[in-house]
Amino acid sequence: SLFLSLSLCTQNSITFCFSQFMICLFVSFIRYSTNMSALCMNTIVSIQPKDSGGGGGETRETVVQRLADDMLKKLPPDFVPHEVKSRLHKMGHLAPMNIFLRQEIDRMQRVITLVRSTLVDLKLAIDGTIIMSENLRDALDNMYDARVPTAWLKISWASATLGFWFTELLEREVQFRSWCFDGRPNAFWMTGFFNPQGFLTAMRQEVTRAHKGWALDSAILSNEVTRMFKDDIKEPPPEGVYVHGLFLDGSGWDRKNCRLTEQLPKVLFAVLPVVHIFAINQTIDKDKDKLQFYHCPVYKKPHRTDLTFITTLQLKVMPSTAPEHWMLRGVALLCDNK
């Protein structure tokens, strides 16, 4: 009977492992097929003729000019420097989070200024009022192909298409303007920051200053995944920040038990609920059991490199699995899944 029980256990384990392997293989195949399709389409678009056609349809210049008009109508107004400065003084211009906000607004204003000037000059160049420079030609070609112009990418963020990029620009501007003129938000969209590492550092500085005797070097990041989503947040946490908009790549999420679970078939990304990120004193909280957590890396984009790495978050795991199980799966958190 003992031998039969061991045989059944072994058979069940093999069946479970095989099923999980097939799920991972299927998900990997979907991701591979998606990437190859995108690469193929980009290659086809890049080799299309760039000259204006002689048919009865719209020319490239007409299409881009209409797109430029639409983008200029939707482009948000500039941040007025003295208004921003006055508002930050009222909020406390020496507070770490407000210093970070000022830096982000300055970078956002650079992007808005460049986009507006490029679109205005591009319309003039299409009409023949000014010379079509190399940068304007690059903007014309990329906008027609629904890509982000090279000059914009140098001072902003990567994105799959021009539409996604411009939508993110509007969402980032809304977060910064609301934070500056309406007050600190209850939850932050970390994807919308140029420097998310600086955001977390500013939060650590804020918590350190609130505790007498703490040193910044001994304050480390900690977190807790809540059961709430963005719309459920009605007030900020007593300490630290709420962060939303993260996606799990390589696993699923058990919202009831707040822990990692196996990835569902045909689901590439799982939305993570709001995460409460705060700072703890490393010299005090030495006895925290870290074996039940998977230290999940967080990246800005699906392309995982040192340049897109932000930090690590502690995610609870199932009692039946070790953290190494999720490490071998390559589980990571993404700020953007496009």
mmCIF file of C-alpha atoms in Angstrom, residues 82-328:
data_model
loop_
_atom_site.group_PDB
_atom_site.id
_atom_site.type_symbol
_atom_site.label_atom_id
_atom_site.label_comp_id
_atom_site.label_asym_id
_atom_site.label_seq_id
_atom_site.Cartn_x
_atom_site.Cartn_y
_atom_site.Cartn_z
ATOM 1 C CA HIS A 82 5.584 81.218 -11.595
ATOM 2 C CA GLU A 83 2.264 79.450 -10.950
ATOM 3 C CA VAL A 84 4.013 76.131 -10.358
ATOM 4 C CA LYS A 85 6.597 77.784 -8.113
ATOM 5 C CA SER A 86 3.935 79.570 -6.087
ATOM 6 C CA ARG A 87 1.928 76.396 -5.622
ATOM 7 C CA LEU A 88 4.975 74.370 -4.568
ATOM 8 C CA HIS A 89 5.893 77.028 -2.006
ATOM 9 C CA LYS A 90 2.435 76.641 -0.449
ATOM 10 C CA MET A 91 2.814 72.846 -0.411
ATOM 11 C CA GLY A 92 6.339 73.045 1.018
ATOM 12 C CA HIS A 93 8.998 73.408 -1.656
ATOM 13 C CA LEU A 94 11.674 71.703 0.477
ATOM 14 C CA ALA A 95 9.642 68.528 1.029
ATOM 15 C CA PRO A 96 11.232 65.558 -0.820
ATOM 16 C CA MET A 97 8.073 64.626 -2.724
ATOM 17 C CA ASN A 98 7.512 68.215 -3.855
ATOM 18 C CA ILE A 99 11.110 68.502 -5.047
ATOM 19 C CA PHE A 100 10.536 65.353 -7.068
ATOM 20 C CA LEU A 101 7.300 66.824 -8.465
ATOM 21 C CA ARG A 102 9.101 69.969 -9.596
ATOM 22 C CA GLN A 103 11.718 67.909 -11.438
ATOM 23 C CA GLU A 104 9.029 65.833 -13.157
ATOM 24 C CA ILE A 105 7.069 68.928 -14.224
ATOM 25 C CA ASP A 106 10.236 70.471 -15.694
ATOM 26 C CA ARG A 107 10.851 67.355 -17.790
ATOM 27 C CA MET A 108 7.186 67.197 -18.803
ATOM 28 C CA GLN A 109 7.299 70.810 -19.938
ATOM 29 C CA ARG A 110 10.310 70.055 -22.146
ATOM 30 C CA VAL A 111 8.317 67.327 -23.890
ATOM 31 C CA ILE A 112 5.221 69.520 -24.348
ATOM 32 C CA THR A 113 7.318 72.384 -25.731
ATOM 33 C CA LEU A 114 9.142 70.150 -28.206
ATOM 34 C CA VAL A 115 5.955 68.443 -29.398
ATOM 35 C CA ARG A 116 4.178 71.759 -29.931
ATOM 36 C CA SER A 117 7.089 73.374 -31.789
ATOM 37 C CA THR A 118 7.596 70.293 -33.977
ATOM 38 C CA LEU A 119 3.935 70.106 -34.964
ATOM 39 C CA VAL A 120 3.705 73.828 -35.732
ATOM 40 C CA ASP A 121 6.914 73.795 -37.795
ATOM 41 C CA LEU A 122 5.824 70.624 -39.576
ATOM 42 C CA LYS A 123 2.593 72.252 -40.719
ATOM 43 C CA LEU A 124 4.527 75.261 -41.999
ATOM 44 C CA ALA A 125 6.997 73.000 -43.813
ATOM 45 C CA ILE A 126 4.193 71.053 -45.478
ATOM 46 C CA ASP A 127 2.632 74.330 -46.645
ATOM 47 C CA GLY A 128 6.046 75.415 -48.013
ATOM 48 C CA THR A 129 6.459 78.381 -45.661
ATOM 49 C CA ILE A 130 9.694 77.064 -44.134
ATOM 50 C CA ILE A 131 12.307 74.522 -45.217
ATOM 51 C CA MET A 132 11.685 70.865 -44.420
ATOM 52 C CA SER A 133 14.655 70.103 -42.149
ATOM 53 C CA GLU A 134 16.006 66.658 -41.328
ATOM 54 C CA ASN A 135 14.176 66.547 -37.988
ATOM 55 C CA LEU A 136 10.908 67.598 -39.616
ATOM 56 C CA ARG A 137 11.350 64.974 -42.326
ATOM 57 C CA ASP A 138 11.916 62.354 -39.633
ATOM 58 C CA ALA A 139 8.776 63.523 -37.828
ATOM 59 C CA LEU A 140 6.781 63.393 -41.072
ATOM 60 C CA ASP A 141 7.883 59.844 -41.887
ATOM 61 C CA ASN A 142 7.373 58.501 -38.360
ATOM 62 C CA MET A 143 3.997 60.155 -37.809
ATOM 63 C CA TYR A 144 2.721 58.765 -41.100
ATOM 64 C CA ASP A 145 3.841 55.291 -39.981
ATOM 65 C CA ALA A 146 2.240 55.805 -36.519
ATOM 66 C CA ARG A 147 5.652 55.876 -34.848
ATOM 67 C CA VAL A 148 7.141 58.307 -32.362
ATOM 68 C CA PRO A 149 9.566 60.838 -33.926
ATOM 69 C CA THR A 150 13.182 60.304 -32.932
ATOM 70 C CA ALA A 151 13.580 63.737 -31.341
ATOM 71 C CA TRP A 152 10.594 63.083 -29.073
ATOM 72 C CA LEU A 153 11.913 59.709 -27.969
ATOM 73 C CA LYS A 154 15.233 61.190 -26.870
ATOM 74 C CA ILE A 155 13.624 63.248 -24.098
ATOM 75 C CA SER A 156 10.575 61.119 -23.281
ATOM 76 C CA TRP A 157 9.690 57.433 -23.055
ATOM 77 C CA ALA A 158 9.493 54.437 -25.359
ATOM 78 C CA SER A 159 6.130 53.315 -26.715
ATOM 79 C CA ALA A 160 4.812 50.866 -29.291
ATOM 80 C CA THR A 161 2.887 53.393 -31.392
ATOM 81 C CA LEU A 162 2.405 57.133 -31.643
ATOM 82 C CA GLY A 163 -1.159 56.775 -30.377
ATOM 83 C CA PHE A 164 -0.085 55.003 -27.187
ATOM 84 C CA TRP A 165 2.702 57.558 -26.680
ATOM 85 C CA PHE A 166 0.443 60.585 -27.054
ATOM 86 C CA THR A 167 -2.212 59.067 -24.783
ATOM 87 C CA GLU A 168 0.448 58.492 -22.131
ATOM 88 C CA LEU A 169 1.584 62.102 -22.522
ATOM 89 C CA LEU A 170 -1.940 63.317 -21.753
ATOM 90 C CA GLU A 171 -2.275 60.970 -18.767
ATOM 91 C CA ARG A 172 1.104 61.987 -17.345
ATOM 92 C CA GLU A 173 0.245 65.679 -17.679
ATOM 93 C CA VAL A 174 -3.081 65.142 -15.905
ATOM 94 C CA GLN A 175 -1.353 63.449 -12.957
ATOM 95 C CA PHE A 176 1.287 66.187 -12.602
ATOM 96 C CA ARG A 177 -1.181 69.065 -12.976
ATOM 97 C CA SER A 178 -3.651 67.498 -10.546
ATOM 98 C CA TRP A 179 -0.890 66.822 -8.008
ATOM 99 C CA CYS A 180 0.458 70.370 -8.265
ATOM 100 C CA PHE A 181 -2.773 72.391 -8.271
ATOM 101 C CA ASP A 182 -5.340 70.080 -6.633
ATOM 102 C CA GLY A 183 -3.179 68.447 -3.974
ATOM 103 C CA ARG A 184 -1.337 65.201 -3.444
ATOM 104 C CA PRO A 185 -3.214 62.224 -4.935
ATOM 105 C CA ASN A 186 -4.402 59.301 -2.828
ATOM 106 C CA ALA A 187 -2.714 56.812 -5.174
ATOM 107 C CA PHE A 188 0.106 57.327 -7.656
ATOM 108 C CA TRP A 189 0.426 56.017 -11.201
ATOM 109 C CA MET A 190 4.121 55.103 -11.116
ATOM 110 C CA THR A 191 4.142 54.384 -14.853
ATOM 111 C CA GLY A 192 3.675 58.108 -15.463
ATOM 112 C CA PHE A 193 6.980 59.153 -13.878
ATOM 113 C CA PHE A 194 10.191 59.885 -15.756
ATOM 114 C CA ASN A 195 12.225 58.804 -12.738
ATOM 115 C CA PRO A 196 10.285 56.245 -10.651
ATOM 116 C CA GLN A 197 13.428 55.437 -8.645
ATOM 117 C CA GLY A 198 13.550 59.074 -7.565
ATOM 118 C CA PHE A 199 9.906 58.851 -6.526
ATOM 119 C CA LEU A 200 10.645 55.921 -4.215
ATOM 120 C CA THR A 201 13.756 57.644 -2.833
ATOM 121 C CA ALA A 202 11.741 60.780 -2.070
ATOM 122 C CA MET A 203 9.192 58.635 -0.246
ATOM 123 C CA ARG A 204 11.980 57.045 1.828
ATOM 124 C CA GLN A 205 13.309 60.493 2.720
ATOM 125 C CA GLU A 206 9.824 61.585 3.746
ATOM 126 C CA VAL A 207 9.337 58.591 6.039
ATOM 127 C CA THR A 208 12.839 58.955 7.493
ATOM 128 C CA ARG A 209 12.237 62.599 8.427
ATOM 129 C CA ALA A 210 8.969 61.609 10.138
ATOM 130 C CA HIS A 211 10.804 59.232 12.516
ATOM 131 C CA LYS A 212 13.307 60.701 14.922
ATOM 132 C CA GLY A 213 16.596 58.832 15.021
ATOM 133 C CA TRP A 214 16.180 57.132 11.639
ATOM 134 C CA ALA A 215 18.957 57.365 9.073
ATOM 135 C CA LEU A 216 18.259 57.312 5.360
ATOM 136 C CA ASP A 217 20.832 54.562 4.811
ATOM 137 C CA SER A 218 19.003 52.266 7.230
ATOM 138 C CA ALA A 219 15.551 52.920 5.758
ATOM 139 C CA ILE A 220 14.661 50.253 3.197
ATOM 140 C CA LEU A 221 11.591 49.763 1.051
ATOM 141 C CA SER A 222 8.838 47.396 2.081
ATOM 142 C CA ASN A 223 5.403 46.817 0.657
ATOM 143 C CA GLU A 224 2.030 45.189 1.080
ATOM 144 C CA VAL A 225 -0.334 44.290 -1.753
ATOM 145 C CA THR A 226 -3.877 45.310 -0.889
ATOM 146 C CA ARG A 227 -7.182 43.910 -2.154
ATOM 147 C CA MET A 228 -8.220 47.326 -3.485
ATOM 148 C CA PHE A 229 -8.038 48.834 -6.950
ATOM 149 C CA LYS A 230 -7.606 52.505 -7.824
ATOM 150 C CA ASP A 231 -11.301 53.398 -7.611
ATOM 151 C CA ASP A 232 -11.520 51.863 -4.122
ATOM 152 C CA ILE A 233 -8.914 54.241 -2.671
ATOM 153 C CA LYS A 234 -10.637 57.096 -0.842
ATOM 154 C CA GLU A 235 -7.748 58.431 1.253
ATOM 155 C CA PRO A 236 -3.935 58.192 1.286
ATOM 156 C CA PRO A 237 -2.115 55.760 3.605
ATOM 157 C CA PRO A 238 -0.931 57.022 7.008
ATOM 158 C CA GLU A 239 2.650 56.507 5.843
ATOM 159 C CA GLY A 240 4.190 55.727 2.490
ATOM 160 C CA VAL A 241 2.321 55.753 -0.843
ATOM 161 C CA TYR A 242 -0.276 53.764 -2.752
ATOM 162 C CA VAL A 243 0.820 52.713 -6.241
ATOM 163 C CA HIS A 244 -1.440 51.370 -8.999
ATOM 164 C CA GLY A 245 -1.063 50.333 -12.625
ATOM 165 C CA LEU A 246 1.335 47.363 -12.257
ATOM 166 C CA PHE A 247 1.050 44.169 -14.324
ATOM 167 C CA LEU A 248 2.268 40.681 -13.437
ATOM 168 C CA ASP A 249 4.172 38.909 -16.204
ATOM 169 C CA GLY A 250 4.621 35.148 -15.843
ATOM 170 C CA SER A 251 2.070 34.418 -13.113
ATOM 171 C CA GLY A 252 -1.426 35.145 -11.891
ATOM 172 C CA TRP A 253 -2.648 36.829 -8.726
ATOM 173 C CA ASP A 254 -4.928 35.431 -6.033
ATOM 174 C CA ARG A 255 -6.739 38.579 -4.887
ATOM 175 C CA LYS A 256 -8.540 36.800 -2.045
ATOM 176 C CA ASN A 257 -5.361 35.488 -0.406
ATOM 177 C CA CYS A 258 -3.075 38.271 -1.741
ATOM 178 C CA ARG A 259 -0.455 35.938 -3.169
ATOM 179 C CA LEU A 260 0.998 34.647 -6.397
ATOM 180 C CA THR A 261 -0.810 31.880 -8.218
ATOM 181 C CA GLU A 262 -0.356 29.962 -11.431
ATOM 182 C CA GLN A 263 -0.899 31.845 -14.658
ATOM 183 C CA LEU A 264 -4.255 31.317 -16.349
ATOM 184 C CA PRO A 265 -4.216 29.900 -19.882
ATOM 185 C CA LYS A 266 -4.068 32.521 -22.667
ATOM 186 C CA VAL A 267 -3.635 35.360 -20.133
ATOM 187 C CA LEU A 268 -0.291 37.078 -20.679
ATOM 188 C CA PHE A 269 -0.567 39.738 -17.980
ATOM 189 C CA ALA A 270 -2.465 39.928 -14.694
ATOM 190 C CA VAL A 271 -3.407 43.282 -13.174
ATOM 191 C CA LEU A 272 -1.983 43.710 -9.678
ATOM 192 C CA PRO A 273 -4.160 45.526 -7.115
ATOM 193 C CA VAL A 274 -2.982 48.697 -5.423
ATOM 194 C CA VAL A 275 0.353 48.259 -3.646
ATOM 195 C CA HIS A 276 1.165 50.072 -0.408
ATOM 196 C CA ILE A 277 4.865 50.939 -0.511
ATOM 197 C CA PHE A 278 6.517 52.286 2.623
ATOM 198 C CA ALA A 279 9.887 52.383 4.375
ATOM 199 C CA ILE A 280 11.049 50.432 7.427
ATOM 200 C CA ASN A 281 14.121 50.715 9.604
ATOM 201 C CA GLN A 282 16.516 47.951 8.646
ATOM 202 C CA THR A 283 18.141 47.941 12.095
ATOM 203 C CA ILE A 284 14.796 47.353 13.816
ATOM 204 C CA ASP A 285 12.971 44.926 11.501
ATOM 205 C CA LYS A 286 15.694 42.301 11.239
ATOM 206 C CA ASP A 287 13.513 39.359 12.234
ATOM 207 C CA LYS A 288 11.021 39.635 9.394
ATOM 208 C CA ASP A 289 10.541 36.273 7.710
ATOM 209 C CA LYS A 290 11.516 36.746 4.096
ATOM 210 C CA LEU A 291 11.287 33.091 3.074
ATOM 211 C CA GLN A 292 7.552 33.360 2.359
ATOM 212 C CA PHE A 293 8.064 36.202 -0.115
ATOM 213 C CA TYR A 294 9.248 36.311 -3.705
ATOM 214 C CA HIS A 295 11.346 39.400 -4.373
ATOM 215 C CA CYS A 296 9.775 40.368 -7.676
ATOM 216 C CA PRO A 297 11.687 42.783 -9.941
ATOM 217 C CA VAL A 298 9.771 45.775 -11.302
ATOM 218 C CA TYR A 299 10.488 47.082 -14.814
ATOM 219 C CA LYS A 300 9.233 50.114 -16.708
ATOM 220 C CA LYS A 301 8.630 48.206 -19.942
ATOM 221 C CA PRO A 302 8.306 44.562 -21.076
ATOM 222 C CA HIS A 303 11.872 44.807 -22.406
ATOM 223 C CA ARG A 304 13.751 43.834 -19.252
ATOM 224 C CA THR A 305 17.148 45.501 -18.976
ATOM 225 C CA ASP A 306 19.147 47.341 -16.336
ATOM 226 C CA LEU A 307 17.916 50.611 -17.847
ATOM 227 C CA THR A 308 14.259 49.700 -17.286
ATOM 228 C CA PHE A 309 14.711 48.155 -13.820
ATOM 229 C CA ILE A 310 13.127 50.125 -10.962
ATOM 230 C CA THR A 311 13.124 48.100 -7.737
ATOM 231 C CA THR A 312 11.905 44.833 -6.218
ATOM 232 C CA LEU A 313 8.623 44.218 -4.417
ATOM 233 C CA GLN A 314 7.885 41.411 -1.969
ATOM 234 C CA LEU A 315 5.001 39.211 -3.106
ATOM 235 C CA LYS A 316 3.528 36.422 -1.011
ATOM 236 C CA VAL A 317 3.749 32.919 -2.427
ATOM 237 C CA MET A 318 1.612 29.833 -1.993
ATOM 238 C CA PRO A 319 2.618 27.568 0.916
ATOM 239 C CA SER A 320 3.193 24.714 -1.516
ATOM 240 C CA THR A 321 5.717 26.635 -3.630
ATOM 241 C CA ALA A 322 9.079 28.169 -2.813
ATOM 242 C CA PRO A 323 10.205 31.606 -4.050
ATOM 243 C CA GLU A 324 12.628 29.833 -6.392
ATOM 244 C CA HIS A 325 9.623 28.401 -8.247
ATOM 245 C CA TRP A 326 8.601 31.887 -9.392
ATOM 246 C CA MET A 327 12.196 32.870 -10.013
ATOM 247 C CA LEU A 328 12.521 30.041 -12.525
#
